[in-house]
């Protein structure tokens, strides 16, 4: 626990510096909204730490990430650090500039056209870059492979009958919980439950590991991947596809024909059912996105208090409140992974279970 | 770009990562782990079933044992009862036989005694008669030495002999 607190203090020291640096970098009044939006958004480089923030000899340690662009039927791959060296990068006949974490196509002089709201109207290339979120996802990917690969190796080497040891002790209760309390509870046929197990286990741990990486306040964490709408959208679409591809005839009959319901009510029920097909994954997408993003925003806001008030005296308040939020977010990381998996399982169960 | 606008690049990488992760983990992790858990559960289930069966078997054997003991006790009781009955019968028979024998012996003895008594009486009577004759002859010789005397003696004797 003492170590934990030390880490937190360290984090706030570092985080504070990062914010302070931003404050001076832009040479304007501290803008909490801008800082928060920047932190929960995506980035083409992975900021690690800044030294001598605000001073003449300030320098930041960042990890450059590969930029992968598809423009005019041509693939362009380079490291994001190239944007630091040359502001305007040639993509074939066109040029690209990086503005607020987004890449735009410009002319040779790098002119950006703004509309009346200040938004950039320039076209963008198809951006498949390994951004901070993608890199963080790959990290999660590697951790999961390592964790479960090791655990599975333990089972293979020591046999299923031996007492679980080491990493197996970490993995087994979680796997058993998902199998017995989520999947088998909702999907009644044991054969079907076993069929969906790999998908649901992967889903749960993929969301969980990304939630947890997002909670680590320093490199290589602090990304907001599972609070990014693209991430939750993708998982929701995969859930949608899984639910509907494996749905039984009976499910479709109930959705489109609503047997046993009088015709006047049917006219209302059937459209509602059809809309329901889409609202279910939509709710999944929004729930995860909103919960994780809200957690990040609250913690960043609490950090901002110090800078908004402009006094270090506010830091005890910030630290105590942030600590409480971190505890809550830690719970939410598990809870949201659980809820996403549970609801997906529930919908799959509704779609594949036999009629009672 | 607002936080609500999906980014095609991230969607692409998420899809790719998730699908690859699913395929790899399914092969490398989920199948071995789930199989191991299943094996262990089945083993426990079978063991429990075996234990229950063994318990039932033991109970059955105990029951059988009790039955055998009960049966043995019953047989023993039967044998003892039979033996007692037999003993009683033998004793009774022996008693009866002994009684009969005793009665027979007593009867025989009685008969013998009767016979012997009769014989003895007969012998006594004979002897008496012989003695009487002898006495008579002696008396006769003595008494008959004188006539008067003879007569009185005869008379007297005859009087005495009226007891028979």
Short mmCIF file of C-alpha atoms in Angstrom, two decimals:
data_model
loop_
_atom_site.label_atom_id
_atom_site.label_comp_id
_atom_site.label_asym_id
_atom_site.label_seq_id
_atom_site.Cartn_x
_atom_site.Cartn_y
_atom_site.Cartn_z
CA UNK A 1 0.00 0.00 0.00
CA UNK A 2 2.85 2.36 0.85
CA UNK A 3 4.43 1.61 -2.50
CA UNK A 4 1.10 2.29 -4.14
CA UNK A 5 0.88 5.72 -2.56
CA UNK A 6 4.48 6.48 -3.52
CA UNK A 7 3.65 5.59 -7.12
CA UNK A 8 0.72 7.91 -7.02
CA UNK A 9 2.72 10.79 -5.69
CA UNK A 10 5.30 10.12 -8.38
CA UNK A 11 2.60 10.06 -10.99
CA UNK A 12 1.25 13.40 -9.92
CA UNK A 13 4.70 14.88 -9.90
CA UNK A 14 5.23 13.66 -13.46
CA UNK A 15 1.66 14.38 -14.60
CA UNK A 16 1.84 17.82 -13.13
CA UNK A 17 5.00 18.56 -15.02
CA UNK A 18 3.41 17.35 -18.24
CA UNK A 19 0.50 19.68 -17.74
CA UNK A 20 2.74 22.55 -16.72
CA UNK A 21 4.78 22.00 -19.83
CA UNK A 22 1.67 22.19 -21.91
CA UNK A 23 0.74 25.35 -20.14
CA UNK A 24 3.96 27.03 -21.14
CA UNK A 25 4.28 25.38 -24.52
CA UNK A 26 1.18 27.05 -25.80
CA UNK A 27 2.11 30.26 -24.08
CA UNK A 28 -1.46 30.94 -23.11
CA UNK A 29 -3.71 30.50 -20.13
CA UNK A 30 -4.14 26.96 -18.91
CA UNK A 31 -7.02 25.35 -20.79
CA UNK A 32 -8.25 22.29 -18.90
CA UNK A 33 -10.65 21.18 -21.65
CA UNK A 34 -7.96 21.23 -24.29
CA UNK A 35 -5.53 19.34 -22.05
CA UNK A 36 -8.13 16.70 -21.20
CA UNK A 37 -9.26 16.26 -24.79
CA UNK A 38 -5.67 15.87 -25.85
CA UNK A 39 -5.07 13.19 -23.21
CA UNK A 40 -8.17 11.11 -23.89
CA UNK A 41 -7.69 11.40 -27.64
CA UNK A 42 -5.26 9.57 -29.85
CA UNK A 43 -1.77 10.57 -30.86
CA UNK A 44 0.81 9.69 -33.46
CA UNK A 45 3.59 9.54 -30.89
CA UNK A 46 3.82 8.19 -27.40
CA UNK A 47 4.85 10.85 -24.95
CA UNK A 48 6.94 9.41 -22.11
CA UNK A 49 8.33 12.27 -20.05
CA UNK A 50 9.37 15.93 -20.34
CA UNK A 51 12.42 17.51 -18.70
CA UNK A 52 12.89 21.15 -17.78
CA UNK A 53 9.36 21.99 -18.74
CA UNK A 54 8.98 25.65 -19.59
CA UNK A 55 12.70 26.31 -19.54
CA UNK A 56 14.90 27.12 -22.50
CA UNK A 57 16.51 23.69 -22.62
CA UNK A 58 13.21 21.78 -22.34
CA UNK A 59 13.11 18.44 -24.07
CA UNK A 60 10.52 15.67 -24.15
CA UNK A 61 11.16 11.97 -24.38
CA UNK A 62 8.63 10.50 -26.78
CA UNK A 63 8.42 7.20 -28.52
CA UNK A 64 7.93 7.79 -32.25
CA UNK A 65 5.34 5.49 -33.79
CA UNK A 66 5.00 4.31 -37.38
CA UNK A 67 2.71 6.38 -39.58
CA UNK A 68 0.98 4.34 -42.26
CA UNK A 69 -0.97 6.32 -44.84
CA UNK A 70 -2.87 5.22 -47.90
CA UNK A 71 -3.14 8.06 -50.36
CA UNK A 72 -3.72 8.10 -54.11
CA UNK A 73 -3.38 4.30 -54.31
CA UNK A 74 0.00 4.43 -52.67
CA UNK A 75 1.17 3.25 -49.27
CA UNK A 76 3.35 5.67 -47.29
CA UNK A 77 5.14 4.44 -44.19
CA UNK A 78 7.42 6.58 -42.02
CA UNK A 79 8.05 7.28 -38.34
CA UNK A 80 6.06 10.04 -36.68
CA UNK A 81 9.31 11.74 -35.63
CA UNK A 82 9.62 12.82 -39.25
CA UNK A 83 6.91 15.40 -38.55
CA UNK A 84 9.26 17.02 -36.03
CA UNK A 85 12.12 17.30 -38.46
CA UNK A 86 10.18 18.44 -41.49
CA UNK A 87 6.73 19.90 -40.89
CA UNK A 88 5.49 19.11 -44.40
CA UNK A 89 5.95 15.62 -45.75
CA UNK A 90 5.58 14.71 -49.39
CA UNK A 91 3.08 11.96 -50.21
CA UNK A 92 3.65 11.41 -53.89
CA UNK A 93 2.38 14.58 -55.55
CA UNK A 94 0.64 15.87 -52.41
CA UNK A 95 1.89 16.95 -49.00
CA UNK A 96 0.81 16.00 -45.49
CA UNK A 97 0.95 17.96 -42.25
CA UNK A 98 0.20 16.88 -38.68
CA UNK A 99 -2.19 19.23 -36.94
CA UNK A 100 -3.66 18.44 -33.50
CA UNK A 101 -2.97 14.74 -33.84
CA UNK A 102 -4.58 14.51 -37.23
CA UNK A 103 -2.95 14.29 -40.66
CA UNK A 104 -4.23 16.51 -43.48
CA UNK A 105 -3.43 16.72 -47.18
CA UNK A 106 -2.09 20.13 -48.11
CA UNK A 107 -0.29 21.90 -50.91
CA UNK A 108 3.48 22.24 -51.00
CA UNK A 109 3.49 25.13 -48.49
CA UNK A 110 1.34 23.25 -45.97
CA UNK A 111 -1.63 25.62 -46.05
CA UNK A 112 -4.56 24.57 -43.86
CA UNK A 113 -8.00 25.91 -44.74
CA UNK A 114 -10.27 26.62 -41.76
CA UNK A 115 -14.02 27.06 -41.88
CA UNK A 116 -15.92 29.60 -39.80
CA UNK A 117 -15.91 27.29 -36.72
CA UNK A 118 -12.15 26.93 -36.89
CA UNK A 119 -12.31 23.30 -38.08
CA UNK A 120 -9.86 22.24 -40.76
CA UNK A 121 -11.56 21.49 -44.08
CA UNK A 122 -8.56 19.87 -45.77
CA UNK A 123 -8.92 16.26 -46.93
CA UNK A 124 -7.29 13.47 -44.95
CA UNK A 125 -5.48 10.41 -46.22
CA UNK A 126 -6.62 7.00 -45.02
CA UNK A 127 -4.70 6.76 -41.78
CA UNK A 128 -3.72 3.25 -40.65
CA UNK A 129 -0.94 4.50 -38.39
CA UNK A 130 0.18 2.66 -35.32
CA UNK A 131 -1.05 5.40 -33.04
CA UNK A 132 -0.68 5.49 -29.26
CA UNK A 133 -3.96 3.59 -28.92
CA UNK A 134 -2.91 0.94 -31.42
CA UNK A 135 0.46 0.57 -29.73
CA UNK A 136 -1.25 0.25 -26.37
CA UNK A 137 -3.56 -2.37 -27.86
CA UNK A 138 -0.56 -4.31 -29.15
CA UNK A 139 0.91 -4.14 -25.68
CA UNK A 140 -2.33 -5.56 -24.27
CA UNK A 141 -2.24 -8.18 -27.00
CA UNK A 142 1.27 -9.21 -25.97
CA UNK A 143 0.41 -9.27 -22.26
CA UNK A 144 -2.63 -11.48 -22.89
CA UNK A 145 -0.64 -13.86 -25.07
CA UNK A 146 2.11 -14.08 -22.48
CA UNK A 147 -0.29 -14.47 -19.55
CA UNK A 148 -2.57 -17.08 -21.04
CA UNK A 149 0.13 -18.78 -23.05
CA UNK A 150 2.10 -19.33 -19.83
CA UNK A 151 -0.98 -20.47 -17.95
CA UNK A 152 -1.98 -22.88 -20.73
CA UNK A 153 1.58 -24.15 -20.81
CA UNK A 154 1.31 -24.86 -17.10
CA UNK A 155 -1.82 -26.92 -17.68
CA UNK A 156 -0.22 -28.75 -20.59
CA UNK A 157 2.98 -29.49 -18.69
CA UNK A 158 1.57 -30.33 -15.27
CA UNK A 159 -1.68 -31.89 -16.41
CA UNK A 160 -5.18 -30.81 -15.59
CA UNK A 161 -5.30 -32.87 -12.40
CA UNK A 162 -2.45 -31.23 -10.53
CA UNK A 163 -3.06 -28.34 -8.18
CA UNK A 164 -2.88 -25.04 -10.10
CA UNK A 165 0.27 -23.04 -9.44
CA UNK A 166 1.58 -19.54 -10.08
CA UNK A 167 -0.09 -17.80 -12.97
CA UNK A 168 -2.71 -20.53 -13.20
CA UNK A 169 -4.04 -19.35 -9.85
CA UNK A 170 -4.59 -15.92 -11.37
CA UNK A 171 -6.17 -17.17 -14.56
CA UNK A 172 -8.24 -20.09 -13.36
CA UNK A 173 -10.74 -18.31 -11.08
CA UNK A 174 -11.42 -15.72 -13.79
CA UNK A 175 -11.87 -18.34 -16.49
CA UNK A 176 -14.08 -20.43 -14.24
CA UNK A 177 -16.12 -17.38 -13.29
CA UNK A 178 -16.73 -16.52 -16.94
CA UNK A 179 -17.51 -20.10 -17.83
CA UNK A 180 -19.81 -20.94 -14.94
CA UNK A 181 -21.38 -17.65 -13.92
CA UNK A 182 -21.61 -15.91 -17.26
CA UNK A 183 -21.59 -18.28 -20.21
CA UNK A 184 -23.20 -21.45 -18.88
CA UNK A 185 -25.71 -19.37 -16.97
CA UNK A 186 -26.96 -17.62 -20.13
CA UNK A 187 -26.38 -20.21 -22.86
CA UNK A 188 -28.24 -23.30 -21.80
CA UNK A 189 -26.94 -25.85 -24.28
CA UNK A 190 -23.55 -26.95 -22.99
CA UNK A 191 -22.30 -27.60 -26.50
CA UNK A 192 -23.20 -24.07 -27.63
CA UNK A 193 -21.76 -22.59 -24.44
CA UNK A 194 -18.46 -24.32 -25.16
CA UNK A 195 -18.57 -23.04 -28.73
CA UNK A 196 -18.85 -19.40 -27.64
CA UNK A 197 -16.39 -19.71 -24.75
CA UNK A 198 -13.20 -18.71 -26.65
CA UNK A 199 -14.86 -15.60 -28.08
CA UNK A 200 -16.32 -14.48 -24.75
CA UNK A 201 -13.12 -15.17 -22.82
CA UNK A 202 -11.10 -13.22 -25.36
CA UNK A 203 -13.63 -10.39 -25.28
CA UNK A 204 -13.57 -10.15 -21.48
CA UNK A 205 -9.80 -10.19 -21.11
CA UNK A 206 -9.23 -7.94 -24.12
CA UNK A 207 -11.48 -5.25 -22.64
CA UNK A 208 -10.11 -5.78 -19.15
CA UNK A 209 -6.43 -5.56 -20.09
CA UNK A 210 -7.03 -2.40 -22.13
CA UNK A 211 -9.04 -0.85 -19.30
CA UNK A 212 -6.19 -1.60 -16.91
CA UNK A 213 -3.47 -0.35 -19.25
CA UNK A 214 -5.48 2.85 -19.55
CA UNK A 215 -5.32 3.22 -15.77
CA UNK A 216 -1.53 2.99 -15.55
CA UNK A 217 -0.66 6.67 -15.21
CA UNK A 218 2.74 6.56 -16.93
CA UNK A 219 4.37 5.03 -19.98
CA UNK A 220 3.42 2.50 -21.35
CA UNK A 221 -0.06 3.16 -20.06
CA UNK A 222 -2.35 6.15 -19.85
CA UNK A 223 -3.84 5.56 -23.26
CA UNK A 224 -7.58 5.82 -23.53
CA UNK A 225 -8.11 2.89 -25.86
CA UNK A 226 -11.16 1.27 -24.25
CA UNK A 227 -12.63 4.77 -23.87
CA UNK A 228 -12.25 5.35 -27.59
CA UNK A 229 -15.42 5.08 -29.63
CA UNK A 230 -13.62 3.25 -32.46
CA UNK A 231 -12.56 0.48 -30.10
CA UNK A 232 -15.96 0.03 -28.47
CA UNK A 233 -17.65 0.34 -31.87
CA UNK A 234 -15.54 -2.50 -33.24
CA UNK A 235 -16.24 -4.77 -30.30
CA UNK A 236 -19.95 -3.92 -30.45
CA UNK A 237 -20.06 -4.73 -34.16
CA UNK A 238 -18.31 -8.04 -33.52
CA UNK A 239 -20.89 -8.77 -30.79
CA UNK A 240 -23.69 -7.80 -33.19
CA UNK A 241 -22.35 -10.14 -35.85
CA UNK A 242 -21.86 -12.99 -33.38
CA UNK A 243 -25.36 -12.61 -31.97
CA UNK A 244 -27.08 -12.51 -35.34
CA UNK A 245 -24.98 -14.95 -37.34
CA UNK A 246 -25.53 -17.74 -34.82
CA UNK A 247 -29.15 -16.86 -34.03
CA UNK A 248 -31.64 -19.71 -34.29
CA UNK A 249 -34.62 -19.83 -36.67
CA UNK A 250 -36.83 -19.52 -33.65
CA UNK A 251 -35.18 -16.20 -32.73
CA UNK A 252 -35.79 -14.73 -36.16
CA UNK A 253 -39.37 -15.97 -36.10
CA UNK A 254 -39.90 -14.25 -32.78
CA UNK A 255 -38.22 -11.08 -34.01
CA UNK A 256 -40.06 -10.67 -37.30
CA UNK A 257 -43.38 -12.46 -36.71
CA UNK A 258 -43.88 -12.16 -32.93
CA UNK A 259 -46.11 -15.26 -32.75
CA UNK A 260 -48.93 -15.32 -30.23
CA UNK A 261 -49.35 -11.53 -30.16
CA UNK A 262 -52.50 -9.89 -31.55
CA UNK A 263 -52.03 -8.20 -34.92
CA UNK A 264 -52.57 -4.58 -33.81
CA UNK A 265 -49.83 -4.91 -31.21
CA UNK A 266 -47.65 -6.84 -33.67
CA UNK A 267 -47.50 -3.76 -35.88
CA UNK A 268 -45.73 -1.96 -33.07
CA UNK A 269 -43.78 -4.84 -31.60
CA UNK A 270 -42.03 -5.98 -34.78
CA UNK A 271 -40.42 -2.61 -35.59
CA UNK A 272 -39.40 -2.31 -31.95
CA UNK A 273 -37.80 -5.75 -32.13
CA UNK A 274 -35.96 -4.85 -35.32
CA UNK A 275 -34.72 -1.58 -33.81
CA UNK A 276 -33.73 -3.63 -30.75
CA UNK A 277 -31.35 -5.69 -32.88
CA UNK A 278 -29.29 -2.53 -33.32
CA UNK A 279 -29.85 -0.76 -30.03
CA UNK A 280 -28.39 -3.65 -28.06
CA UNK A 281 -24.87 -3.42 -29.54
CA UNK A 282 -25.22 0.37 -29.69
CA UNK A 283 -25.78 0.43 -25.93
CA UNK A 284 -22.77 -1.86 -25.48
CA UNK A 285 -20.64 0.55 -27.50
CA UNK A 286 -21.75 3.66 -25.65
CA UNK A 287 -21.62 2.14 -22.16
CA UNK A 288 -17.99 1.08 -22.34
CA UNK A 289 -16.94 4.27 -24.13
CA UNK A 290 -18.73 6.57 -21.69
CA UNK A 291 -17.62 4.79 -18.53
CA UNK A 292 -13.95 4.65 -19.37
CA UNK A 293 -13.77 8.12 -20.91
CA UNK A 294 -15.66 9.62 -17.97
CA UNK A 295 -13.19 8.03 -15.56
CA UNK A 296 -10.23 9.49 -17.47
CA UNK A 297 -11.87 12.90 -17.69
CA UNK A 298 -12.60 12.99 -13.95
CA UNK A 299 -9.04 12.05 -13.00
CA UNK A 300 -7.57 14.57 -15.43
CA UNK A 301 -9.99 17.23 -14.16
CA UNK A 302 -8.92 16.57 -10.60
CA UNK A 303 -5.30 16.96 -11.68
CA UNK A 304 -6.22 20.21 -13.40
CA UNK A 305 -7.52 21.72 -10.16
CA UNK A 306 -3.96 22.55 -9.16
CA UNK A 307 -3.34 24.46 -12.38
CA UNK A 308 -6.73 26.13 -12.55
CA UNK A 309 -6.30 27.42 -9.01
CA UNK A 310 -2.65 28.10 -9.73
CA UNK A 311 -1.48 26.93 -6.31
CA UNK A 312 0.27 23.82 -5.08
CA UNK A 313 -1.86 23.97 -1.90
CA UNK A 314 -4.67 22.28 -3.81
CA UNK A 315 -2.57 19.17 -4.39
CA UNK A 316 -3.62 17.27 -1.22
CA UNK A 317 -7.23 17.59 -2.31
CA UNK A 318 -6.32 16.53 -5.81
CA UNK A 319 -4.33 13.55 -4.61
CA UNK A 320 -6.98 12.31 -2.18
CA UNK A 321 -9.80 12.70 -4.67
CA UNK A 322 -7.75 11.16 -7.46
CA UNK A 323 -6.84 8.25 -5.25
CA UNK A 324 -10.50 7.63 -4.60
CA UNK A 325 -11.28 7.95 -8.29
CA UNK A 326 -8.48 5.54 -9.12
CA UNK A 327 -9.98 2.97 -6.76
CA UNK A 328 -13.35 3.49 -8.38
CA UNK A 329 -11.86 3.29 -11.86
CA UNK A 330 -10.10 0.08 -10.94
CA UNK A 331 -13.47 -1.37 -10.03
CA UNK A 332 -15.03 0.07 -13.18
CA UNK A 333 -12.29 -1.51 -15.32
CA UNK A 334 -13.42 -4.94 -14.12
CA UNK A 335 -17.08 -4.06 -13.99
CA UNK A 336 -17.29 -2.77 -17.54
CA UNK A 337 -15.41 -5.76 -18.94
CA UNK A 338 -17.82 -7.96 -16.99
CA UNK A 339 -20.91 -6.07 -18.14
CA UNK A 340 -19.87 -6.02 -21.79
CA UNK A 341 -19.21 -9.76 -21.70
CA UNK A 342 -22.31 -10.55 -19.67
CA UNK A 343 -24.64 -8.60 -21.95
CA UNK A 344 -23.06 -10.05 -25.09
CA UNK A 345 -23.52 -13.51 -23.60
CA UNK A 346 -27.06 -12.69 -22.62
CA UNK A 347 -27.93 -11.56 -26.15
CA UNK A 348 -26.22 -14.61 -27.64
CA UNK A 349 -28.18 -16.72 -25.16
CA UNK A 350 -31.47 -15.13 -26.23
CA UNK A 351 -30.56 -15.72 -29.87
CA UNK A 352 -29.39 -19.34 -29.63
CA UNK A 353 -31.37 -20.84 -26.75
CA UNK A 354 -34.18 -23.20 -27.64
CA UNK A 355 -37.73 -22.08 -27.00
CA UNK A 356 -39.05 -22.92 -23.57
CA UNK B 1 -12.21 15.52 -34.75
CA UNK B 2 -14.59 14.87 -31.88
CA UNK B 3 -14.27 11.99 -29.50
CA UNK B 4 -17.52 10.58 -30.91
CA UNK B 5 -16.20 10.19 -34.42
CA UNK B 6 -14.84 6.72 -35.12
CA UNK B 7 -11.38 6.58 -36.62
CA UNK B 8 -11.17 4.04 -39.48
CA UNK B 9 -7.54 3.26 -38.70
CA UNK B 10 -8.25 2.33 -35.11
CA UNK B 11 -11.32 0.34 -36.15
CA UNK B 12 -9.13 -1.55 -38.59
CA UNK B 13 -6.40 -2.28 -36.04
CA UNK B 14 -8.88 -3.21 -33.32
CA UNK B 15 -10.66 -5.65 -35.64
CA UNK B 16 -7.39 -7.15 -36.76
CA UNK B 17 -6.00 -7.41 -33.23
CA UNK B 18 -9.16 -8.86 -31.79
CA UNK B 19 -9.62 -11.47 -34.49
CA UNK B 20 -5.97 -12.53 -34.41
CA UNK B 21 -5.98 -12.58 -30.62
CA UNK B 22 -9.14 -14.68 -30.65
CA UNK B 23 -7.66 -17.17 -33.11
CA UNK B 24 -4.33 -17.45 -31.31
CA UNK B 25 -5.73 -17.59 -27.80
CA UNK B 26 -8.36 -20.12 -28.83
CA UNK B 27 -5.69 -22.45 -30.12
CA UNK B 28 -2.92 -21.71 -27.63
CA UNK B 29 -4.77 -20.93 -24.41
CA UNK B 30 -8.52 -21.45 -24.21
CA UNK B 31 -8.62 -24.97 -25.57
CA UNK B 32 -5.88 -26.39 -23.29
CA UNK B 33 -7.14 -24.48 -20.25
CA UNK B 34 -10.78 -25.40 -20.74
CA UNK B 35 -9.84 -28.99 -21.52
CA UNK B 36 -7.72 -29.20 -18.37
CA UNK B 37 -10.54 -27.76 -16.28
CA UNK B 38 -13.00 -30.18 -17.85
CA UNK B 39 -10.69 -33.12 -17.24
CA UNK B 40 -10.29 -32.10 -13.62
CA UNK B 41 -14.03 -31.63 -13.15
CA UNK B 42 -14.78 -34.99 -14.71
CA UNK B 43 -12.12 -36.60 -12.59
CA UNK B 44 -13.62 -35.09 -9.45
CA UNK B 45 -17.09 -36.08 -10.56
CA UNK B 46 -16.03 -39.67 -11.26
CA UNK B 47 -14.11 -39.82 -8.00
CA UNK B 48 -17.13 -38.60 -6.09
CA UNK B 49 -19.32 -41.12 -7.87
CA UNK B 50 -16.80 -43.89 -7.14
CA UNK B 51 -16.62 -42.82 -3.52
CA UNK B 52 -20.40 -42.85 -3.26
CA UNK B 53 -20.46 -46.28 -4.87
CA UNK B 54 -17.75 -47.55 -2.54
CA UNK B 55 -19.67 -46.16 0.39
CA UNK B 56 -22.80 -47.89 -0.78
CA UNK B 57 -20.82 -51.09 -1.28
CA UNK B 58 -19.44 -50.84 2.25
CA UNK B 59 -22.92 -50.23 3.60
CA UNK B 60 -24.15 -53.24 1.62
CA UNK B 61 -21.30 -55.39 2.92
CA UNK B 62 -22.00 -54.19 6.46
CA UNK B 63 -25.64 -55.08 6.00
CA UNK B 64 -24.67 -58.48 4.64
CA UNK B 65 -22.24 -58.98 7.51
CA UNK B 66 -24.94 -58.12 10.00
CA UNK B 67 -27.26 -60.51 8.22
CA UNK B 68 -24.66 -63.26 8.36
CA UNK B 69 -24.05 -62.66 12.06
CA UNK B 70 -27.80 -62.63 12.64
CA UNK B 71 -28.16 -65.81 10.61
CA UNK B 72 -25.31 -67.44 12.56
CA UNK B 73 -26.85 -66.43 15.85
CA UNK B 74 -30.18 -67.78 14.77
CA UNK B 75 -28.58 -71.05 13.67
CA UNK B 76 -26.70 -71.29 16.92
CA UNK B 77 -29.90 -70.71 18.84
CA UNK B 78 -31.63 -73.33 16.73
CA UNK B 79 -28.82 -75.80 17.32
CA UNK B 80 -28.81 -75.10 21.03
CA UNK B 81 -32.57 -75.45 21.20
CA UNK B 82 -32.44 -78.63 19.21
CA UNK B 83 -29.69 -79.97 21.42
CA UNK B 84 -31.65 -79.08 24.51
CA UNK B 85 -34.74 -80.71 23.10
CA UNK B 86 -32.72 -83.74 22.19
CA UNK B 87 -31.13 -83.85 25.63
CA UNK B 88 -34.49 -83.45 27.31
CA UNK B 89 -35.88 -86.19 25.09
CA UNK B 90 -32.99 -88.49 25.86
CA UNK B 91 -33.26 -87.82 29.57
CA UNK B 92 -36.99 -88.29 29.48
CA UNK B 93 -36.68 -91.48 27.50
CA UNK B 94 -33.96 -92.71 29.78
CA UNK B 95 -36.06 -91.89 32.79
CA UNK B 96 -39.04 -93.64 31.34
CA UNK B 97 -36.93 -96.64 30.41
CA UNK B 98 -35.31 -96.67 33.83
CA UNK B 99 -38.68 -96.39 35.48
CA UNK B 100 -40.01 -99.21 33.35
CA UNK B 101 -36.95 -101.27 34.10
CA UNK B 102 -37.24 -100.51 37.78
CA UNK B 103 -40.87 -101.47 37.77
CA UNK B 104 -40.02 -104.63 35.86
CA UNK B 105 -37.21 -105.48 38.23
CA UNK B 106 -39.37 -104.80 41.24
CA UNK B 107 -42.09 -106.92 39.76
CA UNK B 108 -39.66 -109.68 38.95
CA UNK B 109 -38.27 -109.44 42.44
CA UNK B 110 -41.74 -109.57 43.82
CA UNK B 111 -42.51 -112.56 41.74
CA UNK B 112 -39.25 -114.20 42.72
CA UNK B 113 -39.83 -113.44 46.33
CA UNK B 114 -43.33 -114.79 46.08
CA UNK B 115 -42.04 -117.87 44.41
CA UNK B 116 -39.24 -118.29 46.89
CA UNK B 117 -41.62 -117.66 49.75
CA UNK B 118 -43.91 -120.28 48.38
CA UNK B 119 -41.00 -122.62 47.93
CA UNK B 120 -39.78 -121.82 51.43
CA UNK B 121 -43.19 -122.39 52.89
CA UNK B 122 -43.43 -125.54 50.90
CA UNK B 123 -39.96 -126.56 52.24
CA UNK B 124 -40.93 -125.61 55.79
CA UNK B 125 -44.13 -127.47 55.49
CA UNK B 126 -42.22 -130.49 54.28
CA UNK B 127 -39.66 -130.14 57.03
CA UNK B 128 -42.38 -129.62 59.57
CA UNK B 129 -44.12 -132.62 58.34
CA UNK B 130 -40.87 -134.55 58.40
CA UNK B 131 -40.01 -133.17 61.78
CA UNK B 132 -43.49 -133.90 62.96
CA UNK B 133 -43.09 -137.36 61.75
CA UNK B 134 -39.73 -137.70 63.46
CA UNK B 135 -41.02 -136.11 66.60
CA UNK B 136 -44.03 -138.23 66.38
CA UNK B 137 -41.91 -141.25 65.88
CA UNK B 138 -39.66 -140.27 68.79
CA UNK B 139 -42.56 -139.49 71.00
CA UNK B 140 -44.16 -142.55 69.92
CA UNK B 141 -41.11 -144.51 70.84
CA UNK B 142 -40.84 -142.76 74.16
CA UNK B 143 -44.39 -142.49 75.10
CA UNK B 144 -45.30 -145.74 73.82
CA UNK B 145 -43.12 -147.32 76.31
CA UNK B 146 -46.14 -147.41 78.51
CA UNK B 147 -49.58 -147.70 77.34
CA UNK B 148 -51.17 -145.16 79.50
CA UNK B 149 -48.68 -142.76 78.66
CA UNK B 150 -48.95 -143.46 74.99
CA UNK B 151 -52.56 -142.81 75.05
CA UNK B 152 -52.34 -139.53 76.89
CA UNK B 153 -49.59 -138.32 74.63
CA UNK B 154 -51.39 -139.17 71.52
CA UNK B 155 -54.34 -137.47 72.80
CA UNK B 156 -52.43 -134.44 73.78
CA UNK B 157 -50.63 -134.19 70.45
CA UNK B 158 -53.64 -134.63 68.50
CA UNK B 159 -55.09 -131.79 70.39
CA UNK B 160 -52.09 -129.68 69.60
CA UNK B 161 -52.21 -130.57 65.89
CA UNK B 162 -55.49 -129.06 65.35
CA UNK B 163 -53.78 -125.75 64.36
CA UNK B 164 -53.70 -126.71 60.81
#
